[in-house]
Tab-separated table of C-alpha atoms in Angstrom:
chain	number	residue	atom	x	y	z
A	1	UNK	CA	0.000	0.000	0.000
A	2	UNK	CA	1.157	3.497	-0.694
A	3	UNK	CA	1.365	5.752	2.336
A	4	UNK	CA	0.048	9.117	1.320
A	5	UNK	CA	1.737	11.178	3.987
A	6	UNK	CA	4.924	10.017	5.660
A	7	UNK	CA	5.382	10.916	9.297
A	8	UNK	CA	1.746	11.794	9.908
A	9	UNK	CA	-1.315	9.993	11.191
A	10	UNK	CA	-2.563	9.832	7.611
A	11	UNK	CA	-0.477	6.669	7.421
A	12	UNK	CA	-2.879	4.871	9.725
A	13	UNK	CA	-5.724	5.088	7.273
A	14	UNK	CA	-4.102	4.897	3.867
A	15	UNK	CA	-6.887	5.397	1.319
A	16	UNK	CA	-6.494	2.053	-0.378
A	17	UNK	CA	-9.605	2.142	-2.585
A	18	UNK	CA	-8.519	5.077	-4.749
A	19	UNK	CA	-4.989	3.710	-4.937
A	20	UNK	CA	-6.405	0.306	-5.849
A	21	UNK	CA	-8.743	1.684	-8.472
A	22	UNK	CA	-6.728	4.367	-10.136
A	23	UNK	CA	-3.139	3.215	-10.303
A	24	UNK	CA	-1.385	0.462	-12.117
A	25	UNK	CA	1.946	0.177	-13.876
A	26	UNK	CA	1.097	-2.583	-16.314
A	27	UNK	CA	-1.516	-0.845	-18.469
A	28	UNK	CA	-0.901	2.843	-17.994
A	29	UNK	CA	0.690	3.123	-21.442
A	30	UNK	CA	-1.586	0.653	-23.222
A	31	UNK	CA	-4.674	1.741	-25.156
A	32	UNK	CA	-8.029	1.032	-23.619
A	33	UNK	CA	-9.515	-2.255	-24.813
A	34	UNK	CA	-6.164	-3.762	-25.802
A	35	UNK	CA	-6.797	-6.887	-23.684
A	36	UNK	CA	-9.340	-9.046	-25.506
A	37	UNK	CA	-9.094	-12.496	-23.938
A	38	UNK	CA	-11.965	-13.957	-21.930
A	39	UNK	CA	-9.838	-14.539	-18.812
A	40	UNK	CA	-6.932	-12.544	-17.456
A	41	UNK	CA	-4.193	-13.546	-15.050
A	42	UNK	CA	-3.115	-10.766	-12.671
A	43	UNK	CA	0.460	-9.575	-13.202
A	44	UNK	CA	2.740	-7.624	-10.840
A	45	UNK	CA	1.746	-3.960	-10.808
A	46	UNK	CA	-1.847	-4.605	-11.899
A	47	UNK	CA	-4.801	-2.981	-10.183
A	48	UNK	CA	-8.497	-3.430	-10.716
A	49	UNK	CA	-8.721	-0.148	-12.587
A	50	UNK	CA	-5.745	-0.840	-14.831
A	51	UNK	CA	-7.190	-4.206	-15.837
A	52	UNK	CA	-10.602	-2.640	-16.447
A	53	UNK	CA	-8.984	0.064	-18.573
A	54	UNK	CA	-7.032	-2.396	-20.695
A	55	UNK	CA	-9.975	-4.767	-21.138
A	56	UNK	CA	-12.452	-2.000	-21.967
A	57	UNK	CA	-14.710	-2.823	-19.032
A	58	UNK	CA	-15.966	-1.024	-15.958
A	59	UNK	CA	-14.052	-1.731	-12.761
A	60	UNK	CA	-17.299	-2.025	-10.783
A	61	UNK	CA	-18.617	-4.735	-13.112
A	62	UNK	CA	-15.221	-6.434	-12.977
A	63	UNK	CA	-15.309	-6.471	-9.175
A	64	UNK	CA	-18.936	-7.593	-8.998
A	65	UNK	CA	-18.588	-10.478	-11.455
A	66	UNK	CA	-15.393	-11.693	-9.789
A	67	UNK	CA	-16.776	-11.184	-6.271
A	68	UNK	CA	-14.075	-8.781	-5.141
A	69	UNK	CA	-15.078	-6.849	-2.022
A	70	UNK	CA	-13.768	-3.372	-1.331
A	71	UNK	CA	-10.936	-2.336	-1.333
A	72	UNK	CA	-10.752	-4.641	-4.379
A	73	UNK	CA	-7.474	-6.318	-3.539
A	74	UNK	CA	-6.180	-8.634	-6.250
A	75	UNK	CA	-3.298	-11.080	-6.054
A	76	UNK	CA	-0.563	-11.843	-8.575
A	77	UNK	CA	-1.513	-15.033	-10.404
A	78	UNK	CA	-5.219	-14.631	-9.731
A	79	UNK	CA	-7.522	-15.302	-12.694
A	80	UNK	CA	-10.263	-12.795	-13.505
A	81	UNK	CA	-13.302	-13.501	-15.643
A	82	UNK	CA	-13.536	-10.854	-18.384
A	83	UNK	CA	-16.036	-12.549	-20.679
A	84	UNK	CA	-18.873	-12.447	-18.149
A	85	UNK	CA	-18.113	-8.796	-17.410
A	86	UNK	CA	-18.374	-7.858	-21.083
A	87	UNK	CA	-21.527	-9.937	-21.480
A	88	UNK	CA	-23.075	-8.221	-18.460
A	89	UNK	CA	-22.206	-4.785	-19.830
A	90	UNK	CA	-23.661	-5.685	-23.224
A	91	UNK	CA	-27.003	-6.676	-21.724
A	92	UNK	CA	-27.107	-3.471	-19.698
A	93	UNK	CA	-26.362	-1.162	-22.629
A	94	UNK	CA	-29.683	-1.207	-24.591
A	95	UNK	CA	-31.703	1.904	-23.929
A	96	UNK	CA	-34.613	1.585	-21.552
A	97	UNK	CA	-37.697	3.735	-21.246
A	98	UNK	CA	-36.905	6.987	-19.502
A	99	UNK	CA	-38.095	7.223	-15.960
A	100	UNK	CA	-40.781	9.746	-15.088
A	101	UNK	CA	-38.490	11.299	-12.544
A	102	UNK	CA	-34.742	11.683	-12.291
A	103	UNK	CA	-34.600	9.167	-9.459
A	104	UNK	CA	-33.064	5.791	-10.308
A	105	UNK	CA	-34.840	3.126	-8.284
A	106	UNK	CA	-31.809	0.874	-8.581
A	107	UNK	CA	-29.373	3.554	-7.473
A	108	UNK	CA	-26.994	2.516	-4.742
A	109	UNK	CA	-27.980	3.528	-1.224
A	110	UNK	CA	-24.407	3.090	-0.075
A	111	UNK	CA	-22.399	5.432	-2.261
A	112	UNK	CA	-25.064	7.908	-3.365
A	113	UNK	CA	-24.939	11.326	-1.781
A	114	UNK	CA	-28.239	12.828	-0.766
A	115	UNK	CA	-29.062	16.508	-0.812
A	116	UNK	CA	-27.670	18.664	1.955
A	117	UNK	CA	-30.941	18.331	3.853
A	118	UNK	CA	-30.674	14.556	3.974
A	119	UNK	CA	-28.541	12.347	6.174
A	120	UNK	CA	-24.945	11.851	5.054
A	121	UNK	CA	-24.237	8.367	3.755
A	122	UNK	CA	-21.810	6.505	5.989
A	123	UNK	CA	-22.701	2.862	5.287
A	124	UNK	CA	-19.738	0.526	4.758
A	125	UNK	CA	-18.876	-0.749	1.313
A	126	UNK	CA	-21.100	-3.622	0.293
A	127	UNK	CA	-19.164	-6.755	-0.705
A	128	UNK	CA	-21.392	-7.192	-3.742
A	129	UNK	CA	-20.076	-3.935	-5.222
A	130	UNK	CA	-23.437	-3.053	-6.727
A	131	UNK	CA	-24.450	-1.643	-3.379
A	132	UNK	CA	-21.348	0.531	-3.325
A	133	UNK	CA	-21.001	1.703	-6.914
A	134	UNK	CA	-24.301	0.516	-8.431
A	135	UNK	CA	-24.684	-1.098	-11.857
A	136	UNK	CA	-23.925	0.406	-15.247
A	137	UNK	CA	-27.624	1.152	-15.645
A	138	UNK	CA	-27.914	3.431	-12.659
A	139	UNK	CA	-24.523	4.848	-11.763
A	140	UNK	CA	-21.995	7.054	-13.512
A	141	UNK	CA	-19.510	4.801	-15.238
A	142	UNK	CA	-16.002	6.109	-14.588
A	143	UNK	CA	-14.397	4.209	-17.475
A	144	UNK	CA	-16.878	5.040	-20.218
A	145	UNK	CA	-17.351	8.279	-22.186
A	146	UNK	CA	-19.646	10.776	-20.502
A	147	UNK	CA	-22.872	11.942	-22.115
A	148	UNK	CA	-22.986	14.783	-22.790
A	149	UNK	CA	-19.327	14.327	-23.562
A	150	UNK	CA	-16.761	16.298	-21.616
A	151	UNK	CA	-13.705	17.818	-23.317
A	152	UNK	CA	-10.991	15.339	-24.268
A	153	UNK	CA	-8.418	17.635	-22.747
A	154	UNK	CA	-8.514	19.765	-19.641
A	155	UNK	CA	-7.394	23.166	-20.851
A	156	UNK	CA	-7.043	24.844	-17.488
A	157	UNK	CA	-6.836	23.755	-13.865
A	158	UNK	CA	-7.318	25.861	-10.754
A	159	UNK	CA	-6.437	25.429	-7.098
A	160	UNK	CA	-9.170	23.519	-5.248
A	161	UNK	CA	-8.874	25.541	-2.025
A	162	UNK	CA	-6.993	28.383	-0.423
A	163	UNK	CA	-4.545	27.536	2.316
A	164	UNK	CA	-1.032	26.324	3.010
A	165	UNK	CA	0.398	23.303	1.219
A	166	UNK	CA	1.921	21.136	3.955
A	167	UNK	CA	2.661	18.030	1.879
A	168	UNK	CA	3.533	17.751	-1.792
A	169	UNK	CA	3.468	15.030	-4.419
A	170	UNK	CA	6.261	12.481	-4.573
A	171	UNK	CA	6.734	9.897	-7.317
A	172	UNK	CA	8.543	7.494	-5.017
A	173	UNK	CA	6.873	4.155	-4.373
A	174	UNK	CA	5.736	5.130	-0.889
A	175	UNK	CA	5.545	8.869	-1.427
A	176	UNK	CA	2.737	11.377	-1.211
A	177	UNK	CA	0.302	10.970	-4.107
A	178	UNK	CA	-1.218	14.420	-4.029
A	179	UNK	CA	-1.286	17.697	-2.122
A	180	UNK	CA	-2.366	18.336	1.450
A	181	UNK	CA	-3.741	21.857	1.840
A	182	UNK	CA	-4.358	23.154	5.361
A	183	UNK	CA	-6.804	25.955	6.144
A	184	UNK	CA	-9.728	26.812	8.416
A	185	UNK	CA	-12.648	24.439	8.835
A	186	UNK	CA	-15.389	25.281	6.380
A	187	UNK	CA	-13.026	26.783	3.802
A	188	UNK	CA	-14.663	26.409	0.369
A	189	UNK	CA	-13.440	23.474	-1.715
A	190	UNK	CA	-13.991	24.046	-5.432
A	191	UNK	CA	-13.800	21.914	-8.555
A	192	UNK	CA	-10.319	22.187	-10.011
A	193	UNK	CA	-11.739	21.905	-13.530
A	194	UNK	CA	-15.052	21.316	-15.247
A	195	UNK	CA	-16.318	17.764	-14.968
A	196	UNK	CA	-18.868	15.341	-13.630
A	197	UNK	CA	-19.048	13.957	-10.116
A	198	UNK	CA	-18.580	10.187	-10.274
A	199	UNK	CA	-18.285	9.571	-6.542
A	200	UNK	CA	-19.465	11.539	-3.526
A	201	UNK	CA	-19.663	9.859	-0.153
A	202	UNK	CA	-17.848	8.590	2.884
A	203	UNK	CA	-17.673	4.841	2.278
A	204	UNK	CA	-14.076	4.751	1.028
A	205	UNK	CA	-11.767	4.065	3.945
A	206	UNK	CA	-9.145	6.678	4.682
A	207	UNK	CA	-10.591	9.569	2.689
A	208	UNK	CA	-13.404	10.716	4.943
A	209	UNK	CA	-16.034	12.560	2.956
A	210	UNK	CA	-14.666	12.211	-0.559
A	211	UNK	CA	-15.534	13.610	-3.974
A	212	UNK	CA	-14.141	12.258	-7.257
A	213	UNK	CA	-14.675	14.264	-10.442
A	214	UNK	CA	-14.127	12.961	-13.948
A	215	UNK	CA	-12.918	15.727	-16.263
A	216	UNK	CA	-12.333	13.706	-19.434
A	217	UNK	CA	-11.725	10.115	-20.457
A	218	UNK	CA	-8.203	10.496	-19.090
A	219	UNK	CA	-8.374	12.805	-16.083
A	220	UNK	CA	-9.866	12.450	-12.609
A	221	UNK	CA	-9.459	14.585	-9.513
A	222	UNK	CA	-10.135	13.635	-5.893
A	223	UNK	CA	-11.000	15.814	-2.884
A	224	UNK	CA	-10.807	14.178	0.547
A	225	UNK	CA	-11.538	14.865	4.248
A	226	UNK	CA	-14.366	17.304	3.602
A	227	UNK	CA	-16.659	18.471	6.391
A	228	UNK	CA	-19.668	18.725	4.120
A	229	UNK	CA	-20.323	17.565	0.551
A	230	UNK	CA	-22.337	20.009	-1.553
A	231	UNK	CA	-22.708	18.009	-4.774
A	232	UNK	CA	-24.159	14.657	-5.753
A	233	UNK	CA	-23.119	11.891	-8.104
A	234	UNK	CA	-23.681	12.495	-11.836
A	235	UNK	CA	-23.806	16.238	-11.260
A	236	UNK	CA	-21.883	18.324	-13.797
A	237	UNK	CA	-19.802	21.010	-12.118
A	238	UNK	CA	-17.995	24.040	-13.470
A	239	UNK	CA	-14.413	24.980	-12.792
A	240	UNK	CA	-14.318	26.947	-9.559
A	241	UNK	CA	-17.753	25.817	-8.404
A	242	UNK	CA	-17.875	25.046	-4.695
A	243	UNK	CA	-18.317	21.322	-4.142
A	244	UNK	CA	-17.550	20.929	-0.443
A	245	UNK	CA	-16.445	22.527	2.810
A	246	UNK	CA	-12.995	21.701	4.129
A	247	UNK	CA	-12.971	19.460	7.181
A	248	UNK	CA	-11.110	16.762	9.055
A	249	UNK	CA	-13.056	13.555	8.398
A	250	UNK	CA	-10.607	10.625	8.581
A	251	UNK	CA	-7.787	13.065	9.348
A	252	UNK	CA	-6.249	14.482	12.518
A	253	UNK	CA	-6.359	18.049	11.202
A	254	UNK	CA	-8.487	20.272	9.014
A	255	UNK	CA	-7.167	19.874	5.492
A	256	UNK	CA	-7.939	18.988	1.904
A	257	UNK	CA	-6.128	16.055	0.335
A	258	UNK	CA	-6.186	16.696	-3.420
A	259	UNK	CA	-5.124	14.372	-6.233
A	260	UNK	CA	-5.055	14.476	-10.019
A	261	UNK	CA	-4.869	11.181	-11.888
A	262	UNK	CA	-4.104	10.628	-15.556
A	263	UNK	CA	-5.323	7.297	-16.920
A	264	UNK	CA	-5.363	5.968	-13.392
A	265	UNK	CA	-1.852	7.060	-12.484
A	266	UNK	CA	-1.134	9.698	-9.857
A	267	UNK	CA	0.495	12.802	-11.277
A	268	UNK	CA	1.940	15.879	-9.635
A	269	UNK	CA	-0.945	18.370	-9.282
A	270	UNK	CA	1.461	21.308	-9.275
A	271	UNK	CA	2.425	20.492	-12.861
A	272	UNK	CA	-1.146	21.406	-13.809
A	273	UNK	CA	-2.124	24.064	-11.280
A	274	UNK	CA	-1.203	27.726	-11.805
A	275	UNK	CA	1.865	28.968	-9.967
A	276	UNK	CA	1.148	30.618	-6.635
């Protein structure tokens, strides 16, 4: 596991799910869908997300079909069924009659974020995955193109919060995988770029109240330890729009842990953010 912040209590609750889902050395340079076989044997450096990317599937379907509970740990040499995942996705893809309301009756009650007037979701991750991330019919699919489509490139990034950077990105194996920004509790947390919220909740261990935004087919950003989440899944947000209030959930201090990921791999946010 990668420790996000050396020498701090953040080590005690390393956010394994995001690391498990969005990193992976084996496929980071391979085109999506390049793995076509019906079964795949896990190789060193693989993660659930990297395998999903290379096989052109959704990591949630991959976990559900192969009965992988959160945090989706896979072992070298383990065989994963890809054929059933693709078959499941194919049966879910035909269009269905539009619902009379915007509410999806099959939407997950574990990972979905209610409005600010409703109780914050804190249920643990369901081993069946569908309770955590829902099916392709009812939940935003992180691996598939967004409709309406978002830009292929992110032209401009902005700082997600004001405050002091107390920990910076490191590309070492056990280094920091993002930025830790310290400020006052309740400090506005804003979207670093335009995108769509693909996760908003508190079920992922080590991140507290977490928001993940998909900006394009390649880029994701993550915002952790919030006091209050102000957006919901599938919501499209503009660059600079407030999405949360800074807090200390799953942290020993008030701070925002911020990450940018390119094709599942952590990158240095300060390479993209404007100079301070």
